[in-house]
Amino acid sequence: MSRSIHRRTFLTATAATALAVTVAPSPARAATGPRISTAFTLPGDRAYPEGIALDVRTGDAYVGSYTTGAVYRAAAGSRAAEVYLPAGTDGRTTANGLKVDRAGRLWVIDSTAGIDVYDLRDRSLVARFEVPGGDSRFVNDLVIAADGTAYATDSLRPVIYRVTPDEVARARGGRAPLTAHYDLTDALPPRPSGTYTLNGIVADATGRLLFVVDMTGGGLYRVHTATGATSQVTLQGGDLTHGDGLELHHRTLWAAHNATNTLTRWHLDPAGTTARVHRRLTDPALQTPTTLAHTPQGLLVVRSQFDKGGPMGPGVPQTPFTVARVTGL
């Protein structure tokens, strides 16, 4: 992928300003509020991690490298991840969104092409779903719903892709098209071509509702999976500008705001029509957070350092790259 594509990936027009005004919490807040520590380290001095996935059966965590396409695995309780899929595996040069499904398969997004699905038992490639044609695309994040259906966002197109369990079975060992299933054009504000929009996506426990963030406009949208009907969620107390990864547990929604080194916690009403912000953490120690995952021990937060010589700016990253643990948020 070219340098120009890398640099425009996660920035909105005001990202540079947002980075400049990020401040650390006061000592009093640091003593009584959320705590940030290092959960585990990642190998390599150019990892620039982006996505994270948990295998709930084992507690293992998987993290993808946005700049090389490698995937790392941190075994449950380990303080250091190891390479699970090397850079360039199956021709992949970037790995952003990741998820593990209940069937023991790892889903890995290549933003420029589509989604690779691996069997965790032997690391074999089960299927590859590719966006057809030569249209602009930036496949970004995904979620696996309760019935095993995968939904993925595209940041350059106002669409959500869908892959059902039957489609995985039919594609086993081969390739299949990754086609848009929901079109959110009419729900989103009009934007110039090339604007990055849709990013993080989550599903409710039933799989009947999806929630997806508009990282440029700061909105949150609710999609009914049965009909595709889409509406904007009313946000109270803030917005989701620079919103990247989302995590939903019951009716608590967490968001990573990459360019502002911020995490927010929201509470959804039972219908999913309103979300109120309950807590906000802004700290440079988050190191441009991109995605997050909920565990009983707190949130695992990917520290991308994209602004330190990565796709969001020049500089030198702090090594080793790490995944943070945030408690109390």
PDB file of C-alpha atoms in Angstrom, residues 72-327:
ATOM      1  CA  TYR A  72       0.114 -11.800  16.852  1.00  0.00           C
ATOM      2  CA  ARG A  73      -1.263 -14.042  19.595  1.00  0.00           C
ATOM      3  CA  ALA A  74      -1.012 -13.343  23.318  1.00  0.00           C
ATOM      4  CA  ALA A  75      -1.911 -16.476  25.245  1.00  0.00           C
ATOM      5  CA  ALA A  76      -4.175 -15.948  28.244  1.00  0.00           C
ATOM      6  CA  GLY A  77      -2.108 -14.529  31.096  1.00  0.00           C
ATOM      7  CA  SER A  78       0.951 -13.921  28.909  1.00  0.00           C
ATOM      8  CA  ARG A  79       2.837 -10.628  29.118  1.00  0.00           C
ATOM      9  CA  ALA A  80       4.253 -10.963  25.595  1.00  0.00           C
ATOM     10  CA  ALA A  81       2.572 -11.823  22.291  1.00  0.00           C
ATOM     11  CA  GLU A  82       4.191 -13.983  19.630  1.00  0.00           C
ATOM     12  CA  VAL A  83       3.822 -14.020  15.859  1.00  0.00           C
ATOM     13  CA  TYR A  84       0.862 -16.190  14.904  1.00  0.00           C
ATOM     14  CA  LEU A  85       0.628 -15.391  11.172  1.00  0.00           C
ATOM     15  CA  PRO A  86       3.809 -13.803   9.750  1.00  0.00           C
ATOM     16  CA  ALA A  87       3.867 -10.625   7.704  1.00  0.00           C
ATOM     17  CA  GLY A  88       2.744 -11.229   4.145  1.00  0.00           C
ATOM     18  CA  THR A  89       0.824 -14.424   4.936  1.00  0.00           C
ATOM     19  CA  ASP A  90      -1.445 -15.274   1.978  1.00  0.00           C
ATOM     20  CA  GLY A  91      -0.354 -12.038   0.300  1.00  0.00           C
ATOM     21  CA  ARG A  92      -1.793  -9.813   3.029  1.00  0.00           C
ATOM     22  CA  THR A  93       0.151  -6.604   3.652  1.00  0.00           C
ATOM     23  CA  THR A  94      -2.182  -5.072   6.230  1.00  0.00           C
ATOM     24  CA  ALA A  95      -4.371  -6.441   9.006  1.00  0.00           C
ATOM     25  CA  ASN A  96      -6.850  -4.175  10.721  1.00  0.00           C
ATOM     26  CA  GLY A  97     -10.227  -5.526  11.922  1.00  0.00           C
ATOM     27  CA  LEU A  98     -10.062  -8.920  13.689  1.00  0.00           C
ATOM     28  CA  LYS A  99     -12.628 -11.178  15.351  1.00  0.00           C
ATOM     29  CA  VAL A 100     -12.802 -14.786  16.579  1.00  0.00           C
ATOM     30  CA  ASP A 101     -16.124 -16.581  16.091  1.00  0.00           C
ATOM     31  CA  ARG A 102     -17.681 -19.335  18.188  1.00  0.00           C
ATOM     32  CA  ALA A 103     -16.622 -21.963  15.655  1.00  0.00           C
ATOM     33  CA  GLY A 104     -12.959 -21.261  16.412  1.00  0.00           C
ATOM     34  CA  ARG A 105     -12.178 -19.238  13.319  1.00  0.00           C
ATOM     35  CA  LEU A 106     -10.152 -16.028  13.123  1.00  0.00           C
ATOM     36  CA  TRP A 107     -11.435 -13.329  10.785  1.00  0.00           C
ATOM     37  CA  VAL A 108      -8.785 -10.878   9.543  1.00  0.00           C
ATOM     38  CA  ILE A 109      -9.541  -7.808   7.429  1.00  0.00           C
ATOM     39  CA  ASP A 110      -7.170  -6.641   4.726  1.00  0.00           C
ATOM     40  CA  SER A 111      -8.457  -3.105   4.194  1.00  0.00           C
ATOM     41  CA  THR A 112      -7.453  -3.076   0.530  1.00  0.00           C
ATOM     42  CA  ALA A 113      -9.026  -6.392  -0.434  1.00  0.00           C
ATOM     43  CA  GLY A 114     -11.498  -8.023   1.946  1.00  0.00           C
ATOM     44  CA  ILE A 115     -11.547 -10.631   4.717  1.00  0.00           C
ATOM     45  CA  ASP A 116      -9.491 -13.790   5.335  1.00  0.00           C
ATOM     46  CA  VAL A 117     -10.908 -16.510   7.592  1.00  0.00           C
ATOM     47  CA  TYR A 118      -8.554 -18.944   9.388  1.00  0.00           C
ATOM     48  CA  ASP A 119      -9.078 -22.149  11.339  1.00  0.00           C
ATOM     49  CA  LEU A 120      -7.400 -21.579  14.705  1.00  0.00           C
ATOM     50  CA  ARG A 121      -6.658 -25.285  15.104  1.00  0.00           C
ATOM     51  CA  ASP A 122      -4.109 -25.413  12.289  1.00  0.00           C
ATOM     52  CA  ARG A 123      -3.871 -21.806  10.985  1.00  0.00           C
ATOM     53  CA  SER A 124      -5.227 -22.895   7.605  1.00  0.00           C
ATOM     54  CA  LEU A 125      -7.004 -20.396   5.378  1.00  0.00           C
ATOM     55  CA  VAL A 126     -10.668 -21.418   5.382  1.00  0.00           C
ATOM     56  CA  ALA A 127     -11.941 -18.812   2.950  1.00  0.00           C
ATOM     57  CA  ARG A 128     -11.184 -15.445   1.449  1.00  0.00           C
ATOM     58  CA  PHE A 129     -13.919 -12.894   0.772  1.00  0.00           C
ATOM     59  CA  GLU A 130     -12.874 -10.175  -1.672  1.00  0.00           C
ATOM     60  CA  VAL A 131     -14.555  -6.907  -2.646  1.00  0.00           C
ATOM     61  CA  PRO A 132     -15.248  -7.294  -6.379  1.00  0.00           C
ATOM     62  CA  GLY A 133     -14.295  -4.772  -9.028  1.00  0.00           C
ATOM     63  CA  GLY A 134     -11.905  -1.868  -8.944  1.00  0.00           C
ATOM     64  CA  ASP A 135     -13.987   0.549  -6.892  1.00  0.00           C
ATOM     65  CA  SER A 136     -12.429   2.453  -4.020  1.00  0.00           C
ATOM     66  CA  ARG A 137     -12.694   0.525  -0.788  1.00  0.00           C
ATOM     67  CA  PHE A 138     -11.341   0.509   2.723  1.00  0.00           C
ATOM     68  CA  VAL A 139     -12.750  -2.471   4.581  1.00  0.00           C
ATOM     69  CA  ASN A 140     -12.227  -1.484   8.182  1.00  0.00           C
ATOM     70  CA  ASP A 141     -13.889  -3.252  11.097  1.00  0.00           C
ATOM     71  CA  LEU A 142     -16.190  -6.219  11.694  1.00  0.00           C
ATOM     72  CA  VAL A 143     -18.398  -7.933  14.214  1.00  0.00           C
ATOM     73  CA  ILE A 144     -19.697 -11.495  14.499  1.00  0.00           C
ATOM     74  CA  ALA A 145     -23.374 -11.587  15.495  1.00  0.00           C
ATOM     75  CA  ALA A 146     -25.024 -14.226  17.701  1.00  0.00           C
ATOM     76  CA  ASP A 147     -25.985 -16.424  14.725  1.00  0.00           C
ATOM     77  CA  GLY A 148     -22.425 -16.449  13.345  1.00  0.00           C
ATOM     78  CA  THR A 149     -23.044 -13.866  10.628  1.00  0.00           C
ATOM     79  CA  ALA A 150     -20.198 -11.403  10.109  1.00  0.00           C
ATOM     80  CA  TYR A 151     -20.783  -7.725   9.304  1.00  0.00           C
ATOM     81  CA  ALA A 152     -17.997  -5.387   8.146  1.00  0.00           C
ATOM     82  CA  THR A 153     -17.760  -1.660   7.483  1.00  0.00           C
ATOM     83  CA  ASP A 154     -16.170   0.191   4.587  1.00  0.00           C
ATOM     84  CA  SER A 155     -14.725   3.602   5.429  1.00  0.00           C
ATOM     85  CA  LEU A 156     -14.718   4.867   1.841  1.00  0.00           C
ATOM     86  CA  ARG A 157     -18.159   3.572   0.910  1.00  0.00           C
ATOM     87  CA  PRO A 158     -21.337   4.010   3.013  1.00  0.00           C
ATOM     88  CA  VAL A 159     -22.011   0.275   3.069  1.00  0.00           C
ATOM     89  CA  ILE A 160     -21.918  -2.705   5.421  1.00  0.00           C
ATOM     90  CA  TYR A 161     -20.845  -6.081   4.075  1.00  0.00           C
ATOM     91  CA  ARG A 162     -22.367  -9.363   5.285  1.00  0.00           C
ATOM     92  CA  VAL A 163     -21.005 -12.921   5.330  1.00  0.00           C
ATOM     93  CA  THR A 164     -23.316 -15.675   6.577  1.00  0.00           C
ATOM     94  CA  PRO A 165     -22.218 -19.078   7.980  1.00  0.00           C
ATOM     95  CA  ASP A 166     -23.620 -20.729   4.833  1.00  0.00           C
ATOM     96  CA  GLU A 167     -21.434 -18.507   2.667  1.00  0.00           C
ATOM     97  CA  VAL A 168     -18.371 -19.534   4.687  1.00  0.00           C
ATOM     98  CA  ALA A 169     -19.285 -23.193   4.205  1.00  0.00           C
ATOM     99  CA  ARG A 170     -19.722 -22.765   0.452  1.00  0.00           C
ATOM    100  CA  ALA A 171     -16.446 -20.851   0.091  1.00  0.00           C
ATOM    101  CA  ARG A 172     -14.413 -23.265   2.211  1.00  0.00           C
ATOM    102  CA  GLY A 173     -10.922 -23.567   0.788  1.00  0.00           C
ATOM    103  CA  GLY A 174     -11.557 -20.936  -1.884  1.00  0.00           C
ATOM    104  CA  ARG A 175     -12.560 -17.392  -2.675  1.00  0.00           C
ATOM    105  CA  ALA A 176     -15.928 -15.672  -2.725  1.00  0.00           C
ATOM    106  CA  PRO A 177     -17.146 -12.111  -3.273  1.00  0.00           C
ATOM    107  CA  LEU A 178     -17.575  -9.749  -0.331  1.00  0.00           C
ATOM    108  CA  THR A 179     -20.691  -7.881  -1.313  1.00  0.00           C
ATOM    109  CA  ALA A 180     -22.434  -4.893   0.234  1.00  0.00           C
ATOM    110  CA  HIS A 181     -25.632  -5.870   2.024  1.00  0.00           C
ATOM    111  CA  TYR A 182     -26.725  -2.567   3.586  1.00  0.00           C
ATOM    112  CA  ASP A 183     -26.384   0.867   1.986  1.00  0.00           C
ATOM    113  CA  LEU A 184     -26.350   3.765   4.468  1.00  0.00           C
ATOM    114  CA  THR A 185     -26.131   6.540   1.878  1.00  0.00           C
ATOM    115  CA  ASP A 186     -29.518   8.051   2.719  1.00  0.00           C
ATOM    116  CA  ALA A 187     -28.871   7.951   6.485  1.00  0.00           C
ATOM    117  CA  LEU A 188     -25.451   9.612   6.498  1.00  0.00           C
ATOM    118  CA  PRO A 189     -24.734  13.299   5.877  1.00  0.00           C
ATOM    119  CA  PRO A 190     -23.435  13.956   2.347  1.00  0.00           C
ATOM    120  CA  ARG A 191     -19.637  14.015   2.177  1.00  0.00           C
ATOM    121  CA  PRO A 192     -17.030  14.628  -0.549  1.00  0.00           C
ATOM    122  CA  SER A 193     -15.768  11.537  -2.315  1.00  0.00           C
ATOM    123  CA  GLY A 194     -12.826   9.993  -0.478  1.00  0.00           C
ATOM    124  CA  THR A 195     -13.976  11.048   3.004  1.00  0.00           C
ATOM    125  CA  TYR A 196     -13.474   8.358   5.626  1.00  0.00           C
ATOM    126  CA  THR A 197     -16.768   7.689   7.373  1.00  0.00           C
ATOM    127  CA  LEU A 198     -17.879   4.302   8.742  1.00  0.00           C
ATOM    128  CA  ASN A 199     -15.508   2.574  11.137  1.00  0.00           C
ATOM    129  CA  GLY A 200     -16.238   0.580  14.307  1.00  0.00           C
ATOM    130  CA  ILE A 201     -19.224  -1.760  14.403  1.00  0.00           C
ATOM    131  CA  VAL A 202     -20.909  -3.843  17.128  1.00  0.00           C
ATOM    132  CA  ALA A 203     -24.039  -5.990  17.401  1.00  0.00           C
ATOM    133  CA  ASP A 204     -26.487  -6.381  20.257  1.00  0.00           C
ATOM    134  CA  ALA A 205     -26.814  -9.741  22.033  1.00  0.00           C
ATOM    135  CA  THR A 206     -29.678 -10.837  19.796  1.00  0.00           C
ATOM    136  CA  GLY A 207     -27.964  -9.959  16.523  1.00  0.00           C
ATOM    137  CA  ARG A 208     -31.005  -7.969  15.465  1.00  0.00           C
ATOM    138  CA  LEU A 209     -29.317  -4.566  15.804  1.00  0.00           C
ATOM    139  CA  LEU A 210     -25.979  -3.241  14.590  1.00  0.00           C
ATOM    140  CA  PHE A 211     -24.388  -0.010  15.799  1.00  0.00           C
ATOM    141  CA  VAL A 212     -21.797   1.684  13.600  1.00  0.00           C
ATOM    142  CA  VAL A 213     -19.806   4.871  14.128  1.00  0.00           C
ATOM    143  CA  ASP A 214     -19.275   7.716  11.660  1.00  0.00           C
ATOM    144  CA  MET A 215     -15.741   8.770  12.615  1.00  0.00           C
ATOM    145  CA  THR A 216     -15.841  12.052  10.663  1.00  0.00           C
ATOM    146  CA  GLY A 217     -19.320  13.248  11.560  1.00  0.00           C
ATOM    147  CA  GLY A 218     -19.225  11.882  15.111  1.00  0.00           C
ATOM    148  CA  GLY A 219     -22.571  10.113  14.843  1.00  0.00           C
ATOM    149  CA  LEU A 220     -23.718   6.624  15.823  1.00  0.00           C
ATOM    150  CA  TYR A 221     -26.146   4.704  13.610  1.00  0.00           C
ATOM    151  CA  ARG A 222     -28.477   1.805  14.380  1.00  0.00           C
ATOM    152  CA  VAL A 223     -29.142  -0.776  11.657  1.00  0.00           C
ATOM    153  CA  HIS A 224     -31.861  -3.439  11.815  1.00  0.00           C
ATOM    154  CA  THR A 225     -30.305  -6.583  10.371  1.00  0.00           C
ATOM    155  CA  ALA A 226     -33.645  -7.981   9.178  1.00  0.00           C
ATOM    156  CA  THR A 227     -34.651  -4.966   7.123  1.00  0.00           C
ATOM    157  CA  GLY A 228     -31.600  -2.740   6.802  1.00  0.00           C
ATOM    158  CA  ALA A 229     -33.600   0.162   8.230  1.00  0.00           C
ATOM    159  CA  THR A 230     -31.085   2.682   9.562  1.00  0.00           C
ATOM    160  CA  SER A 231     -31.517   5.569  11.987  1.00  0.00           C
ATOM    161  CA  GLN A 232     -29.194   7.882  13.870  1.00  0.00           C
ATOM    162  CA  VAL A 233     -28.820   7.295  17.592  1.00  0.00           C
ATOM    163  CA  THR A 234     -29.350  10.392  19.739  1.00  0.00           C
ATOM    164  CA  LEU A 235     -26.087  11.078  21.605  1.00  0.00           C
ATOM    165  CA  GLN A 236     -26.291  12.901  24.916  1.00  0.00           C
ATOM    166  CA  GLY A 237     -23.293  14.549  26.547  1.00  0.00           C
ATOM    167  CA  GLY A 238     -20.847  14.275  23.651  1.00  0.00           C
ATOM    168  CA  ASP A 239     -20.221  12.792  20.240  1.00  0.00           C
ATOM    169  CA  LEU A 240     -18.093  10.125  18.569  1.00  0.00           C
ATOM    170  CA  THR A 241     -15.794  12.250  16.418  1.00  0.00           C
ATOM    171  CA  HIS A 242     -12.610  10.285  15.610  1.00  0.00           C
ATOM    172  CA  GLY A 243     -14.510   7.183  16.740  1.00  0.00           C
ATOM    173  CA  ASP A 244     -12.616   4.039  15.799  1.00  0.00           C
ATOM    174  CA  GLY A 245     -13.192   0.704  17.547  1.00  0.00           C
ATOM    175  CA  LEU A 246     -16.400   0.033  19.496  1.00  0.00           C
ATOM    176  CA  GLU A 247     -17.169  -2.546  22.176  1.00  0.00           C
ATOM    177  CA  LEU A 248     -20.678  -3.402  23.439  1.00  0.00           C
ATOM    178  CA  HIS A 249     -21.384  -5.361  26.618  1.00  0.00           C
ATOM    179  CA  HIS A 250     -25.065  -5.545  27.565  1.00  0.00           C
ATOM    180  CA  ARG A 251     -26.059  -1.879  27.121  1.00  0.00           C
ATOM    181  CA  THR A 252     -22.645  -0.373  27.867  1.00  0.00           C
ATOM    182  CA  LEU A 253     -20.844   0.909  24.795  1.00  0.00           C
ATOM    183  CA  TRP A 254     -17.153   1.848  24.826  1.00  0.00           C
ATOM    184  CA  ALA A 255     -15.476   3.783  22.015  1.00  0.00           C
ATOM    185  CA  ALA A 256     -11.858   4.519  21.122  1.00  0.00           C
ATOM    186  CA  HIS A 257     -11.297   8.002  19.676  1.00  0.00           C
ATOM    187  CA  ASN A 258      -7.971   7.559  17.925  1.00  0.00           C
ATOM    188  CA  ALA A 259      -6.714  11.078  17.158  1.00  0.00           C
ATOM    189  CA  THR A 260      -7.578  12.520  20.580  1.00  0.00           C
ATOM    190  CA  ASN A 261      -6.185   9.702  22.778  1.00  0.00           C
ATOM    191  CA  THR A 262      -9.621   9.268  24.289  1.00  0.00           C
ATOM    192  CA  LEU A 263     -11.879   6.451  25.468  1.00  0.00           C
ATOM    193  CA  THR A 264     -15.555   7.043  26.213  1.00  0.00           C
ATOM    194  CA  ARG A 265     -18.195   4.923  27.935  1.00  0.00           C
ATOM    195  CA  TRP A 266     -21.839   5.258  26.913  1.00  0.00           C
ATOM    196  CA  HIS A 267     -25.114   3.783  28.139  1.00  0.00           C
ATOM    197  CA  LEU A 268     -27.673   2.724  25.534  1.00  0.00           C
ATOM    198  CA  ASP A 269     -31.381   2.829  26.288  1.00  0.00           C
ATOM    199  CA  PRO A 270     -33.282  -0.489  25.862  1.00  0.00           C
ATOM    200  CA  ALA A 271     -34.380   0.373  22.323  1.00  0.00           C
ATOM    201  CA  GLY A 272     -30.908   1.500  21.243  1.00  0.00           C
ATOM    202  CA  THR A 273     -32.230   4.875  20.133  1.00  0.00           C
ATOM    203  CA  THR A 274     -30.354   7.031  22.670  1.00  0.00           C
ATOM    204  CA  ALA A 275     -26.856   6.847  24.152  1.00  0.00           C
ATOM    205  CA  ARG A 276     -25.605   8.967  27.038  1.00  0.00           C
ATOM    206  CA  VAL A 277     -21.908   9.397  27.776  1.00  0.00           C
ATOM    207  CA  HIS A 278     -21.071   8.375  31.359  1.00  0.00           C
ATOM    208  CA  ARG A 279     -17.304   8.641  31.430  1.00  0.00           C
ATOM    209  CA  ARG A 280     -14.442   9.984  29.325  1.00  0.00           C
ATOM    210  CA  LEU A 281     -10.715   9.267  29.641  1.00  0.00           C
ATOM    211  CA  THR A 282      -8.180  11.325  27.700  1.00  0.00           C
ATOM    212  CA  ASP A 283      -4.522  10.450  28.242  1.00  0.00           C
ATOM    213  CA  PRO A 284      -1.444  10.418  25.952  1.00  0.00           C
ATOM    214  CA  ALA A 285      -0.571   7.050  27.508  1.00  0.00           C
ATOM    215  CA  LEU A 286      -3.287   5.564  25.262  1.00  0.00           C
ATOM    216  CA  GLN A 287      -0.939   6.243  22.314  1.00  0.00           C
ATOM    217  CA  THR A 288      -3.618   6.705  19.618  1.00  0.00           C
ATOM    218  CA  PRO A 289      -6.054   3.946  20.598  1.00  0.00           C
ATOM    219  CA  THR A 290      -7.742   2.181  17.701  1.00  0.00           C
ATOM    220  CA  THR A 291      -9.698  -0.822  18.993  1.00  0.00           C
ATOM    221  CA  LEU A 292     -10.655  -2.354  22.299  1.00  0.00           C
ATOM    222  CA  ALA A 293     -12.058  -5.536  23.817  1.00  0.00           C
ATOM    223  CA  HIS A 294     -13.930  -6.090  27.078  1.00  0.00           C
ATOM    224  CA  THR A 295     -12.637  -8.685  29.559  1.00  0.00           C
ATOM    225  CA  PRO A 296     -13.497  -9.368  33.221  1.00  0.00           C
ATOM    226  CA  GLN A 297     -10.124  -7.772  34.087  1.00  0.00           C
ATOM    227  CA  GLY A 298     -10.856  -4.557  32.204  1.00  0.00           C
ATOM    228  CA  LEU A 299     -10.586  -3.248  28.654  1.00  0.00           C
ATOM    229  CA  LEU A 300      -7.767  -4.327  26.359  1.00  0.00           C
ATOM    230  CA  VAL A 301      -6.902  -1.270  24.253  1.00  0.00           C
ATOM    231  CA  VAL A 302      -4.661  -1.320  21.186  1.00  0.00           C
ATOM    232  CA  ARG A 303      -1.996   1.384  21.319  1.00  0.00           C
ATOM    233  CA  SER A 304      -1.402   1.943  17.615  1.00  0.00           C
ATOM    234  CA  GLN A 305       1.132   4.826  17.783  1.00  0.00           C
ATOM    235  CA  PHE A 306      -0.017   5.663  14.258  1.00  0.00           C
ATOM    236  CA  ASP A 307       1.103   9.259  14.845  1.00  0.00           C
ATOM    237  CA  LYS A 308       4.707   8.192  15.512  1.00  0.00           C
ATOM    238  CA  GLY A 309       6.027   7.296  12.073  1.00  0.00           C
ATOM    239  CA  GLY A 310       2.901   5.376  11.097  1.00  0.00           C
ATOM    240  CA  PRO A 311      -0.084   6.284   8.878  1.00  0.00           C
ATOM    241  CA  MET A 312      -0.994   9.364  10.934  1.00  0.00           C
ATOM    242  CA  GLY A 313       2.263  11.277  11.108  1.00  0.00           C
ATOM    243  CA  PRO A 314       6.064  11.363  11.307  1.00  0.00           C
ATOM    244  CA  GLY A 315       8.160  10.480  14.305  1.00  0.00           C
ATOM    245  CA  VAL A 316       9.630   7.509  16.128  1.00  0.00           C
ATOM    246  CA  PRO A 317       7.430   5.016  17.998  1.00  0.00           C
ATOM    247  CA  GLN A 318       8.081   3.802  21.496  1.00  0.00           C
ATOM    248  CA  THR A 319       9.040   0.136  21.399  1.00  0.00           C
ATOM    249  CA  PRO A 320       7.980  -2.454  22.093  1.00  0.00           C
ATOM    250  CA  PHE A 321       4.488  -1.777  20.829  1.00  0.00           C
ATOM    251  CA  THR A 322       1.929  -2.718  23.457  1.00  0.00           C
ATOM    252  CA  VAL A 323      -1.705  -3.400  24.209  1.00  0.00           C
ATOM    253  CA  ALA A 324      -2.956  -1.527  27.282  1.00  0.00           C
ATOM    254  CA  ARG A 325      -5.267  -2.665  30.038  1.00  0.00           C
ATOM    255  CA  VAL A 326      -7.685   0.007  31.251  1.00  0.00           C
ATOM    256  CA  THR A 327      -9.674  -0.532  34.413  1.00  0.00           C
TER     257      THR A 327
END
